[in-house]
PDB file of C-alpha atoms and ligand atoms in Angstrom:
ATOM      1  CA  MET M 196      -1.150  10.119  24.010  1.00  0.00           C
ATOM      2  CA  ARG M 197       0.259  11.183  20.683  1.00  0.00           C
ATOM      3  CA  ILE M 198       0.830   8.387  18.208  1.00  0.00           C
ATOM      4  CA  ARG M 199       4.251   8.972  16.738  1.00  0.00           C
ATOM      5  CA  ARG M 200       5.677   7.328  13.680  1.00  0.00           C
ATOM      6  CA  SER M 201       7.049   3.852  14.225  1.00  0.00           C
ATOM      7  CA  LEU M 202       8.512   1.321  11.824  1.00  0.00           C
ATOM      8  CA  LEU M 203       6.961  -2.033  12.597  1.00  0.00           C
ATOM      9  CA  ASP M 204       6.963  -3.527   9.116  1.00  0.00           C
ATOM     10  CA  LEU M 205       7.645  -2.376   5.580  1.00  0.00           C
ATOM     11  CA  ASP M 206       3.966  -1.682   4.930  1.00  0.00           C
ATOM     12  CA  ASP M 207       4.257   1.274   7.311  1.00  0.00           C
ATOM     13  CA  LEU M 208       6.081   3.107   4.526  1.00  0.00           C
ATOM     14  CA  ASP M 209       4.414   4.275   1.346  1.00  0.00           C
ATOM     15  CA  ALA M 210       6.283   4.430  -1.983  1.00  0.00           C
ATOM     16  CA  ASP M 211       7.440   8.055  -1.483  1.00  0.00           C
ATOM     17  CA  GLU M 212       8.684   7.342   2.009  1.00  0.00           C
ATOM     18  CA  LEU M 213      10.557   4.286   0.808  1.00  0.00           C
ATOM     19  CA  ALA M 214      12.175   6.374  -1.936  1.00  0.00           C
ATOM     20  CA  TYR M 215      12.999   9.117   0.573  1.00  0.00           C
ATOM     21  CA  ILE M 216      14.708   6.666   2.950  1.00  0.00           C
ATOM     22  CA  PHE M 217      16.777   5.239   0.091  1.00  0.00           C
ATOM     23  CA  GLU M 218      17.755   8.752  -1.064  1.00  0.00           C
ATOM     24  CA  ARG M 219      18.827   9.725   2.437  1.00  0.00           C
ATOM     25  CA  THR M 220      20.770   6.490   2.824  1.00  0.00           C
ATOM     26  CA  ALA M 221      22.713   7.263  -0.350  1.00  0.00           C
ATOM     27  CA  ALA M 222      23.320  10.837   0.797  1.00  0.00           C
ATOM     28  CA  PHE M 223      24.586   9.663   4.213  1.00  0.00           C
ATOM     29  CA  GLU M 224      26.933   7.227   2.469  1.00  0.00           C
ATOM     30  CA  ARG M 225      28.412  10.005   0.364  1.00  0.00           C
ATOM     31  CA  LYS M 226      28.739  12.426   3.259  1.00  0.00           C
ATOM     32  CA  PRO M 227      28.132  11.704   6.943  1.00  0.00           C
ATOM     33  CA  PRO M 228      25.383  14.036   8.179  1.00  0.00           C
ATOM     34  CA  GLY M 229      25.666  16.199  11.261  1.00  0.00           C
ATOM     35  CA  PRO M 230      24.161  15.307  14.642  1.00  0.00           C
ATOM     36  CA  LEU M 231      20.586  14.959  13.394  1.00  0.00           C
ATOM     37  CA  LEU M 232      19.562  13.107  16.557  1.00  0.00           C
ATOM     38  CA  LYS M 233      21.300  15.370  19.059  1.00  0.00           C
ATOM     39  CA  GLY M 234      19.451  15.299  22.356  1.00  0.00           C
ATOM     40  CA  VAL M 235      17.338  12.305  21.345  1.00  0.00           C
ATOM     41  CA  ALA M 236      17.588   9.388  23.746  1.00  0.00           C
ATOM     42  CA  CYS M 237      17.502   5.960  22.081  1.00  0.00           C
ATOM     43  CA  VAL M 238      17.047   2.723  23.997  1.00  0.00           C
ATOM     44  CA  ASN M 239      17.953  -0.576  22.348  1.00  0.00           C
ATOM     45  CA  VAL M 240      16.509  -3.675  23.916  1.00  0.00           C
ATOM     46  CA  PHE M 241      17.127  -7.031  22.266  1.00  0.00           C
ATOM     47  CA  PHE M 242      15.455 -10.111  23.753  1.00  0.00           C
ATOM     48  CA  GLU M 243      17.133 -12.285  21.110  1.00  0.00           C
ATOM     49  CA  ALA M 244      20.732 -12.589  19.982  1.00  0.00           C
ATOM     50  CA  SER M 245      21.919 -10.058  17.439  1.00  0.00           C
ATOM     51  CA  THR M 246      25.275  -9.114  15.980  1.00  0.00           C
ATOM     52  CA  ARG M 247      24.617  -7.036  12.858  1.00  0.00           C
ATOM     53  CA  THR M 248      21.306  -5.370  13.715  1.00  0.00           C
ATOM     54  CA  PHE M 249      22.279  -4.441  17.273  1.00  0.00           C
ATOM     55  CA  THR M 250      25.701  -3.075  16.358  1.00  0.00           C
ATOM     56  CA  SER M 251      24.486  -1.150  13.346  1.00  0.00           C
ATOM     57  CA  PHE M 252      21.623   0.481  15.259  1.00  0.00           C
ATOM     58  CA  ASN M 253      24.131   1.524  17.903  1.00  0.00           C
ATOM     59  CA  LEU M 254      26.526   2.895  15.308  1.00  0.00           C
ATOM     60  CA  ALA M 255      23.742   4.685  13.465  1.00  0.00           C
ATOM     61  CA  GLN M 256      22.567   6.356  16.671  1.00  0.00           C
ATOM     62  CA  LEU M 257      26.089   7.337  17.738  1.00  0.00           C
ATOM     63  CA  ARG M 258      26.867   8.758  14.300  1.00  0.00           C
ATOM     64  CA  LEU M 259      23.718  10.885  14.482  1.00  0.00           C
ATOM     65  CA  GLY M 260      24.725  12.229  17.891  1.00  0.00           C
ATOM     66  CA  ALA M 261      21.943  10.511  19.880  1.00  0.00           C
ATOM     67  CA  ASP M 262      22.181   9.529  23.543  1.00  0.00           C
ATOM     68  CA  VAL M 263      22.314   5.743  23.473  1.00  0.00           C
ATOM     69  CA  ILE M 264      21.241   3.320  26.188  1.00  0.00           C
ATOM     70  CA  ASN M 265      21.483  -0.426  25.697  1.00  0.00           C
ATOM     71  CA  LEU M 266      19.214  -2.344  28.043  1.00  0.00           C
ATOM     72  CA  SER M 267      19.855  -5.973  28.688  1.00  0.00           C
ATOM     73  CA  PRO M 268      16.512  -7.804  28.957  1.00  0.00           C
ATOM     74  CA  ARG M 269      17.571  -9.659  32.067  1.00  0.00           C
ATOM     75  CA  ASP M 270      18.074  -6.353  33.903  1.00  0.00           C
ATOM     76  CA  LEU M 271      14.554  -5.153  33.132  1.00  0.00           C
ATOM     77  CA  SER M 272      11.859  -5.274  35.835  1.00  0.00           C
ATOM     78  CA  LEU M 273       9.724  -6.719  33.059  1.00  0.00           C
ATOM     79  CA  SER M 274      11.714  -9.930  33.305  1.00  0.00           C
ATOM     80  CA  THR M 275      11.982 -10.371  37.061  1.00  0.00           C
ATOM     81  CA  LYS M 276       9.578  -8.073  38.928  1.00  0.00           C
ATOM     82  CA  GLY M 277       6.325  -8.641  37.109  1.00  0.00           C
ATOM     83  CA  GLU M 278       6.129  -5.246  35.381  1.00  0.00           C
ATOM     84  CA  THR M 279       4.090  -5.357  32.177  1.00  0.00           C
ATOM     85  CA  VAL M 280       5.370  -4.411  28.747  1.00  0.00           C
ATOM     86  CA  GLU M 281       2.847  -1.598  28.650  1.00  0.00           C
ATOM     87  CA  ASP M 282       3.970  -0.132  31.992  1.00  0.00           C
ATOM     88  CA  THR M 283       7.601  -0.426  30.959  1.00  0.00           C
ATOM     89  CA  ALA M 284       6.907   1.520  27.765  1.00  0.00           C
ATOM     90  CA  VAL M 285       5.021   4.284  29.588  1.00  0.00           C
ATOM     91  CA  THR M 286       7.818   4.519  32.161  1.00  0.00           C
ATOM     92  CA  LEU M 287      10.555   4.868  29.563  1.00  0.00           C
ATOM     93  CA  ALA M 288       8.597   7.543  27.696  1.00  0.00           C
ATOM     94  CA  ALA M 289       8.097   9.512  30.936  1.00  0.00           C
ATOM     95  CA  MET M 290      11.877   9.720  31.255  1.00  0.00           C
ATOM     96  CA  GLY M 291      12.072  11.308  27.849  1.00  0.00           C
ATOM     97  CA  ILE M 292      13.242   8.310  25.861  1.00  0.00           C
ATOM     98  CA  GLY M 293      12.441   9.180  22.252  1.00  0.00           C
ATOM     99  CA  VAL M 294      13.219   5.992  20.362  1.00  0.00           C
ATOM    100  CA  LEU M 295      12.910   2.344  21.321  1.00  0.00           C
ATOM    101  CA  VAL M 296      14.541  -0.273  19.115  1.00  0.00           C
ATOM    102  CA  VAL M 297      13.111  -3.659  20.053  1.00  0.00           C
ATOM    103  CA  ARG M 298      13.811  -7.251  19.071  1.00  0.00           C
ATOM    104  CA  HIS M 299      11.722 -10.026  20.614  1.00  0.00           C
ATOM    105  CA  PRO M 300      10.890 -13.671  19.838  1.00  0.00           C
ATOM    106  CA  GLU M 301       7.156 -12.974  20.229  1.00  0.00           C
ATOM    107  CA  VAL M 302       5.321 -11.998  17.046  1.00  0.00           C
ATOM    108  CA  GLY M 303       3.721  -8.583  17.532  1.00  0.00           C
ATOM    109  CA  PHE M 304       5.767  -7.566  20.579  1.00  0.00           C
ATOM    110  CA  PRO M 305       7.043  -4.273  19.062  1.00  0.00           C
ATOM    111  CA  GLN M 306       3.456  -3.498  17.996  1.00  0.00           C
ATOM    112  CA  ARG M 307       2.354  -3.910  21.628  1.00  0.00           C
ATOM    113  CA  VAL M 308       5.102  -1.579  22.749  1.00  0.00           C
ATOM    114  CA  ALA M 309       4.233   1.003  20.080  1.00  0.00           C
ATOM    115  CA  MET M 310       0.595   1.120  21.246  1.00  0.00           C
ATOM    116  CA  CYS M 311       1.587   2.578  24.597  1.00  0.00           C
ATOM    117  CA  PHE M 312       4.956   4.228  24.020  1.00  0.00           C
ATOM    118  CA  ASP M 313       4.882   7.985  23.457  1.00  0.00           C
ATOM    119  CA  GLY M 314       7.857   7.879  21.114  1.00  0.00           C
ATOM    120  CA  HIS M 315       9.106   6.025  18.061  1.00  0.00           C
ATOM    121  CA  VAL M 316       9.419   2.248  18.011  1.00  0.00           C
ATOM    122  CA  VAL M 317      11.557   0.374  15.514  1.00  0.00           C
ATOM    123  CA  ASN M 318      10.982  -3.330  15.078  1.00  0.00           C
ATOM    124  CA  ALA M 319      14.406  -4.974  14.992  1.00  0.00           C
ATOM    125  CA  GLY M 320      12.795  -8.393  14.442  1.00  0.00           C
ATOM    126  CA  ASP M 321       9.720  -9.996  16.040  1.00  0.00           C
ATOM    127  CA  GLY M 322       9.707 -13.789  15.989  1.00  0.00           C
ATOM    128  CA  GLY M 323       9.187 -15.171  12.512  1.00  0.00           C
ATOM    129  CA  HIS M 324       7.072 -12.160  11.510  1.00  0.00           C
ATOM    130  CA  ALA M 325       8.964  -9.076  10.327  1.00  0.00           C
ATOM    131  CA  HIS M 326      12.366  -7.413  10.165  1.00  0.00           C
ATOM    132  CA  PRO M 327      11.787  -4.169   8.256  1.00  0.00           C
ATOM    133  CA  THR M 328      15.240  -2.592   8.494  1.00  0.00           C
ATOM    134  CA  GLN M 329      16.903  -5.767   7.184  1.00  0.00           C
ATOM    135  CA  ALA M 330      14.421  -5.766   4.301  1.00  0.00           C
ATOM    136  CA  LEU M 331      15.220  -2.104   3.619  1.00  0.00           C
ATOM    137  CA  LEU M 332      18.944  -2.711   3.510  1.00  0.00           C
ATOM    138  CA  ASP M 333      18.513  -5.773   1.298  1.00  0.00           C
ATOM    139  CA  ILE M 334      16.311  -3.867  -1.135  1.00  0.00           C
ATOM    140  CA  TYR M 335      18.685  -0.904  -1.057  1.00  0.00           C
ATOM    141  CA  THR M 336      21.569  -3.238  -1.924  1.00  0.00           C
ATOM    142  CA  LEU M 337      19.569  -4.620  -4.864  1.00  0.00           C
ATOM    143  CA  ILE M 338      18.664  -1.141  -6.117  1.00  0.00           C
ATOM    144  CA  ASP M 339      22.283  -0.071  -5.811  1.00  0.00           C
ATOM    145  CA  GLU M 340      23.178  -2.996  -8.048  1.00  0.00           C
ATOM    146  CA  PHE M 341      20.387  -2.940 -10.622  1.00  0.00           C
ATOM    147  CA  ARG M 342      18.863   0.598 -10.297  1.00  0.00           C
ATOM    148  CA  ASN M 343      15.380  -0.469 -11.356  1.00  0.00           C
ATOM    149  CA  LEU M 344      14.027  -3.703  -9.898  1.00  0.00           C
ATOM    150  CA  ALA M 345      11.075  -4.004 -12.286  1.00  0.00           C
ATOM    151  CA  ASN M 346      11.187  -7.441 -13.881  1.00  0.00           C
ATOM    152  CA  ARG M 347      14.421  -8.412 -12.128  1.00  0.00           C
ATOM    153  CA  THR M 348      14.239 -11.969 -10.832  1.00  0.00           C
ATOM    154  CA  VAL M 349      15.109 -12.327  -7.163  1.00  0.00           C
ATOM    155  CA  ALA M 350      15.216 -15.902  -5.862  1.00  0.00           C
ATOM    156  CA  ILE M 351      14.799 -16.197  -2.093  1.00  0.00           C
ATOM    157  CA  VAL M 352      16.088 -19.606  -1.123  1.00  0.00           C
ATOM    158  CA  GLY M 353      15.652 -21.851   1.891  1.00  0.00           C
ATOM    159  CA  ASP M 354      13.599 -21.553   5.061  1.00  0.00           C
ATOM    160  CA  VAL M 355      11.216 -18.848   3.853  1.00  0.00           C
ATOM    161  CA  GLU M 356       8.473 -20.003   6.230  1.00  0.00           C
ATOM    162  CA  HIS M 357      10.358 -19.112   9.420  1.00  0.00           C
ATOM    163  CA  SER M 358      12.342 -16.146   8.094  1.00  0.00           C
ATOM    164  CA  ARG M 359      11.095 -12.737   9.224  1.00  0.00           C
ATOM    165  CA  VAL M 360      13.618 -11.194   6.824  1.00  0.00           C
ATOM    166  CA  ALA M 361      12.043 -13.018   3.890  1.00  0.00           C
ATOM    167  CA  HIS M 362       8.508 -12.003   4.887  1.00  0.00           C
ATOM    168  CA  SER M 363       9.422  -8.304   4.992  1.00  0.00           C
ATOM    169  CA  THR M 364      11.645  -8.435   1.905  1.00  0.00           C
ATOM    170  CA  ILE M 365       9.080 -10.256  -0.260  1.00  0.00           C
ATOM    171  CA  ARG M 366       6.552  -7.492   0.438  1.00  0.00           C
ATOM    172  CA  GLY M 367       8.958  -4.720  -0.521  1.00  0.00           C
ATOM    173  CA  LEU M 368      10.291  -6.411  -3.648  1.00  0.00           C
ATOM    174  CA  HIS M 369       6.824  -7.215  -4.837  1.00  0.00           C
ATOM    175  CA  ARG M 370       5.813  -3.572  -4.466  1.00  0.00           C
ATOM    176  CA  LEU M 371       8.824  -2.470  -6.511  1.00  0.00           C
ATOM    177  CA  GLY M 372       7.870  -4.748  -9.378  1.00  0.00           C
ATOM    178  CA  ALA M 373      10.571  -7.386  -8.964  1.00  0.00           C
ATOM    179  CA  LYS M 374       9.773 -10.961  -9.897  1.00  0.00           C
ATOM    180  CA  VAL M 375      10.105 -12.813  -6.606  1.00  0.00           C
ATOM    181  CA  VAL M 376      10.708 -16.553  -6.726  1.00  0.00           C
ATOM    182  CA  LEU M 377      10.637 -18.500  -3.468  1.00  0.00           C
ATOM    183  CA  VAL M 378      12.742 -21.634  -3.629  1.00  0.00           C
ATOM    184  CA  GLY M 379      12.967 -24.426  -1.096  1.00  0.00           C
ATOM    185  CA  PRO M 380      11.576 -27.705   0.151  1.00  0.00           C
ATOM    186  CA  GLU M 381       7.806 -27.703   0.464  1.00  0.00           C
ATOM    187  CA  SER M 382       7.810 -27.551   4.258  1.00  0.00           C
ATOM    188  CA  PHE M 383       9.787 -24.276   4.130  1.00  0.00           C
ATOM    189  CA  LEU M 384       7.559 -22.548   1.569  1.00  0.00           C
ATOM    190  CA  PRO M 385       4.475 -20.760   2.912  1.00  0.00           C
ATOM    191  CA  ALA M 386       1.484 -21.531   0.698  1.00  0.00           C
ATOM    192  CA  GLY M 387      -0.116 -18.078   0.848  1.00  0.00           C
ATOM    193  CA  TYR M 388       2.435 -16.255  -1.309  1.00  0.00           C
ATOM    194  CA  ALA M 389       1.480 -18.055  -4.524  1.00  0.00           C
ATOM    195  CA  ARG M 390      -1.907 -16.320  -4.303  1.00  0.00           C
ATOM    196  CA  GLU M 391      -0.172 -12.930  -4.204  1.00  0.00           C
ATOM    197  CA  GLY M 392       1.583 -13.514  -7.511  1.00  0.00           C
ATOM    198  CA  VAL M 393       4.880 -14.671  -6.034  1.00  0.00           C
ATOM    199  CA  VAL M 394       6.363 -17.675  -7.850  1.00  0.00           C
ATOM    200  CA  VAL M 395       6.995 -20.717  -5.672  1.00  0.00           C
ATOM    201  CA  GLU M 396       9.543 -23.211  -6.970  1.00  0.00           C
ATOM    202  CA  ARG M 397      10.967 -26.413  -5.494  1.00  0.00           C
ATOM    203  CA  ASP M 398      13.803 -26.901  -7.972  1.00  0.00           C
ATOM    204  CA  PHE M 399      16.784 -24.683  -7.132  1.00  0.00           C
ATOM    205  CA  ASP M 400      18.798 -25.829 -10.167  1.00  0.00           C
ATOM    206  CA  ALA M 401      16.005 -24.833 -12.531  1.00  0.00           C
ATOM    207  CA  ILE M 402      15.857 -21.244 -11.264  1.00  0.00           C
ATOM    208  CA  LEU M 403      19.587 -20.463 -11.013  1.00  0.00           C
ATOM    209  CA  PRO M 404      20.208 -19.597 -14.709  1.00  0.00           C
ATOM    210  CA  HIS M 405      17.302 -17.107 -14.614  1.00  0.00           C
ATOM    211  CA  ALA M 406      18.062 -15.260 -11.382  1.00  0.00           C
ATOM    212  CA  ASP M 407      19.463 -11.742 -11.229  1.00  0.00           C
ATOM    213  CA  ALA M 408      19.916 -12.144  -7.497  1.00  0.00           C
ATOM    214  CA  VAL M 409      19.879 -15.106  -5.148  1.00  0.00           C
ATOM    215  CA  VAL M 410      19.089 -14.378  -1.508  1.00  0.00           C
ATOM    216  CA  LEU M 411      20.123 -17.288   0.694  1.00  0.00           C
ATOM    217  CA  LEU M 412      18.497 -17.840   4.078  1.00  0.00           C
ATOM    218  CA  ARG M 413      19.656 -19.599   7.210  1.00  0.00           C
ATOM    219  CA  ILE M 414      17.494 -22.463   8.445  1.00  0.00           C
ATOM    220  CA  GLN M 415      15.812 -20.891  11.497  1.00  0.00           C
ATOM    221  CA  ARG M 416      16.126 -23.941  13.730  1.00  0.00           C
ATOM    222  CA  GLU M 417      15.222 -21.880  16.805  1.00  0.00           C
ATOM    223  CA  ARG M 418      11.672 -21.517  15.407  1.00  0.00           C
ATOM    224  CA  PHE M 419      10.645 -25.142  14.953  1.00  0.00           C
ATOM    225  CA  ALA M 420      11.003 -28.391  16.858  1.00  0.00           C
ATOM    226  CA  GLU M 421      12.149 -30.848  14.230  1.00  0.00           C
ATOM    227  CA  MET M 422      13.965 -30.473  10.953  1.00  0.00           C
ATOM    228  CA  PRO M 423      11.533 -31.774   8.296  1.00  0.00           C
ATOM    229  CA  MET M 424      14.376 -33.432   6.329  1.00  0.00           C
ATOM    230  CA  THR M 425      17.949 -34.533   6.944  1.00  0.00           C
ATOM    231  CA  ASP M 426      20.719 -31.992   6.574  1.00  0.00           C
ATOM    232  CA  GLU M 427      22.098 -34.087   3.707  1.00  0.00           C
ATOM    233  CA  GLU M 428      18.798 -33.873   1.838  1.00  0.00           C
ATOM    234  CA  TYR M 429      18.671 -30.121   2.338  1.00  0.00           C
ATOM    235  CA  ILE M 430      22.257 -29.711   1.165  1.00  0.00           C
ATOM    236  CA  ALA M 431      21.680 -31.849  -1.918  1.00  0.00           C
ATOM    237  CA  GLY M 432      18.709 -29.756  -2.970  1.00  0.00           C
ATOM    238  CA  TYR M 433      19.492 -26.235  -1.797  1.00  0.00           C
ATOM    239  CA  ARG M 434      23.089 -25.557  -0.858  1.00  0.00           C
ATOM    240  CA  LEU M 435      24.739 -23.014  -3.131  1.00  0.00           C
ATOM    241  CA  ASP M 436      28.103 -24.535  -4.077  1.00  0.00           C
ATOM    242  CA  GLU M 437      30.700 -24.209  -6.795  1.00  0.00           C
ATOM    243  CA  ARG M 438      28.799 -26.317  -9.318  1.00  0.00           C
ATOM    244  CA  ARG M 439      25.611 -24.311  -8.841  1.00  0.00           C
ATOM    245  CA  LEU M 440      27.478 -20.977  -8.914  1.00  0.00           C
ATOM    246  CA  GLN M 441      28.693 -21.851 -12.412  1.00  0.00           C
ATOM    247  CA  THR M 442      25.126 -22.032 -13.659  1.00  0.00           C
ATOM    248  CA  LEU M 443      24.353 -18.436 -12.612  1.00  0.00           C
ATOM    249  CA  ARG M 444      24.349 -15.569 -15.097  1.00  0.00           C
ATOM    250  CA  PRO M 445      27.742 -13.837 -15.043  1.00  0.00           C
ATOM    251  CA  GLU M 446      26.264 -10.653 -13.552  1.00  0.00           C
ATOM    252  CA  ALA M 447      24.082 -12.380 -10.944  1.00  0.00           C
ATOM    253  CA  ILE M 448      24.623 -11.455  -7.308  1.00  0.00           C
ATOM    254  CA  VAL M 449      24.278 -13.552  -4.160  1.00  0.00           C
ATOM    255  CA  MET M 450      23.088 -12.105  -0.869  1.00  0.00           C
ATOM    256  CA  HIS M 451      22.493 -13.316   2.670  1.00  0.00           C
ATOM    257  CA  PRO M 452      21.046 -11.396   5.636  1.00  0.00           C
ATOM    258  CA  GLY M 453      23.490 -13.183   7.966  1.00  0.00           C
ATOM    259  CA  PRO M 454      24.398 -15.064   9.982  1.00  0.00           C
ATOM    260  CA  TYR M 455      25.263 -17.677   7.352  1.00  0.00           C
ATOM    261  CA  ASN M 456      26.012 -21.275   8.162  1.00  0.00           C
ATOM    262  CA  ARG M 457      28.967 -22.551   6.123  1.00  0.00           C
ATOM    263  CA  GLY M 458      28.285 -26.030   4.852  1.00  0.00           C
ATOM    264  CA  MET M 459      24.486 -25.689   5.020  1.00  0.00           C
ATOM    265  CA  GLU M 460      22.957 -23.051   2.735  1.00  0.00           C
ATOM    266  CA  LEU M 461      26.320 -22.177   1.155  1.00  0.00           C
ATOM    267  CA  ASP M 462      29.820 -23.548   0.849  1.00  0.00           C
ATOM    268  CA  GLU M 463      33.019 -21.548   0.980  1.00  0.00           C
ATOM    269  CA  SER M 464      33.215 -21.015  -2.782  1.00  0.00           C
ATOM    270  CA  VAL M 465      30.304 -18.568  -2.415  1.00  0.00           C
ATOM    271  CA  LEU M 466      32.394 -16.348  -0.149  1.00  0.00           C
ATOM    272  CA  ASP M 467      34.904 -15.903  -3.008  1.00  0.00           C
ATOM    273  CA  TYR M 468      32.278 -15.436  -5.730  1.00  0.00           C
ATOM    274  CA  ALA M 469      32.608 -12.043  -7.468  1.00  0.00           C
ATOM    275  CA  GLY M 470      28.913 -11.314  -6.991  1.00  0.00           C
ATOM    276  CA  TRP M 471      28.795 -12.127  -3.249  1.00  0.00           C
ATOM    277  CA  ARG M 472      27.268  -9.000  -1.664  1.00  0.00           C
ATOM    278  CA  TYR M 473      26.977  -9.938   2.022  1.00  0.00           C
ATOM    279  CA  LEU M 474      29.566  -7.440   3.267  1.00  0.00           C
ATOM    280  CA  LYS M 475      27.975  -4.707   1.185  1.00  0.00           C
ATOM    281  CA  GLN M 476      24.639  -5.503   2.835  1.00  0.00           C
ATOM    282  CA  VAL M 477      26.258  -5.230   6.260  1.00  0.00           C
ATOM    283  CA  ARG M 478      27.830  -1.875   5.350  1.00  0.00           C
ATOM    284  CA  ASN M 479      24.558  -0.563   3.945  1.00  0.00           C
ATOM    285  CA  GLY M 480      22.836  -1.529   7.200  1.00  0.00           C
ATOM    286  CA  VAL M 481      24.388   1.363   9.104  1.00  0.00           C
ATOM    287  CA  CYS M 482      23.264   4.138   6.741  1.00  0.00           C
ATOM    288  CA  ILE M 483      19.837   2.553   6.240  1.00  0.00           C
ATOM    289  CA  ARG M 484      19.319   2.640  10.002  1.00  0.00           C
ATOM    290  CA  MET M 485      20.563   6.230  10.172  1.00  0.00           C
ATOM    291  CA  ALA M 486      18.044   7.133   7.481  1.00  0.00           C
ATOM    292  CA  VAL M 487      15.195   5.322   9.256  1.00  0.00           C
ATOM    293  CA  LEU M 488      15.929   6.965  12.605  1.00  0.00           C
ATOM    294  CA  ASP M 489      16.217  10.414  11.015  1.00  0.00           C
ATOM    295  CA  PHE M 490      12.978   9.851   9.080  1.00  0.00           C
ATOM    296  CA  LEU M 491      11.023   8.779  12.172  1.00  0.00           C
ATOM    297  CA  VAL M 492      12.341  11.504  14.474  1.00  0.00           C
ATOM    298  CA  ASN M 493      12.709  14.450  12.093  1.00  0.00           C
ATOM    299  CA  GLY M 494      10.146  13.570   9.444  1.00  0.00           C
ATOM    300  CA  GLY M 495      10.480  13.287   5.668  1.00  0.00           C
ATOM    301  CA  ARG M 496      10.503  16.010   3.050  1.00  0.00           C
TER     302      ARG M 496
HETATM  303  N1  LIG B 246      19.651 -11.886  11.301  1.00  0.00           N
HETATM  304  C1  LIG B 246      18.387 -12.210  10.697  1.00  0.00           C
HETATM  305  C2  LIG B 246      17.255 -12.101  11.704  1.00  0.00           C
HETATM  306  O1  LIG B 246      17.459 -11.631  12.804  1.00  0.00           O
HETATM  307  C3  LIG B 246      18.395 -13.508   9.975  1.00  0.00           C
HETATM  308  C4  LIG B 246      18.731 -14.737  10.764  1.00  0.00           C
HETATM  309  O2  LIG B 246      18.781 -14.711  11.985  1.00  0.00           O
HETATM  310  O3  LIG B 246      18.940 -15.765  10.113  1.00  0.00           O
HETATM  311  O4  LIG B 246      16.154 -12.466  11.399  1.00  0.00           O
END
């Protein structure tokens, strides 16, 4: 079997490839490309809920002229007839499916699929592990704002431990020279990052005046049994609200991968803040995914 290019996490891309994907994204934004994926069959299979990622992969594929099939996990023989993941992947490839976009609650599931699928696999989120296309669109949004990320301070706030977005984004930002500060209660801050030169900070108020960008995270309650603190305690320490917004630098931006929970990690004043970039992130998600699909299927420069 040929091993084709897949995107399972950000580390699969070297610096040139990252730059190439960002260049293509910008080009696609300026001018929609032609049917670069004409005749390529893409299957999207999401074993977990998704609004933004699912819709934007669909849109990206349709805009590139691909043939798009959305499989509902409950209709798969994998779920009800005892077929293995590996046999499912081989079967889909035999039909000529070229691209599989997979989201699954199990860490490493897309990797398992990629090992036996004779096509391209894109990880659309595996458990609390990785979400490379969200990281790409977040980093692209930051570059669009600041051009060069070297020495820019990006505070990633909240449930870092259980956020696959944060894990992928931290890697990418670190590689691009940004100063990454993880902010949250101790139980939400993975210990390992401090060893990699990432700053870990408990005090949200202390970091706000120094941040160029604040990336808020949802508490990923689906990934742990019991909240390690009360909601009130979390809100007191980490909710971005009007008072905290006023302590930001005037040019600082606020981002969120979505979905955001009003009243928890942010209050409504954030949605009116001039530097709130959530909708820009969502918009960028379509062209980023077009660029990733084109890169995997058609190759880079
Ligand atoms: N949408 C993102 C994800 O799938 C973030 C989240 O769910 O909070 O990981």
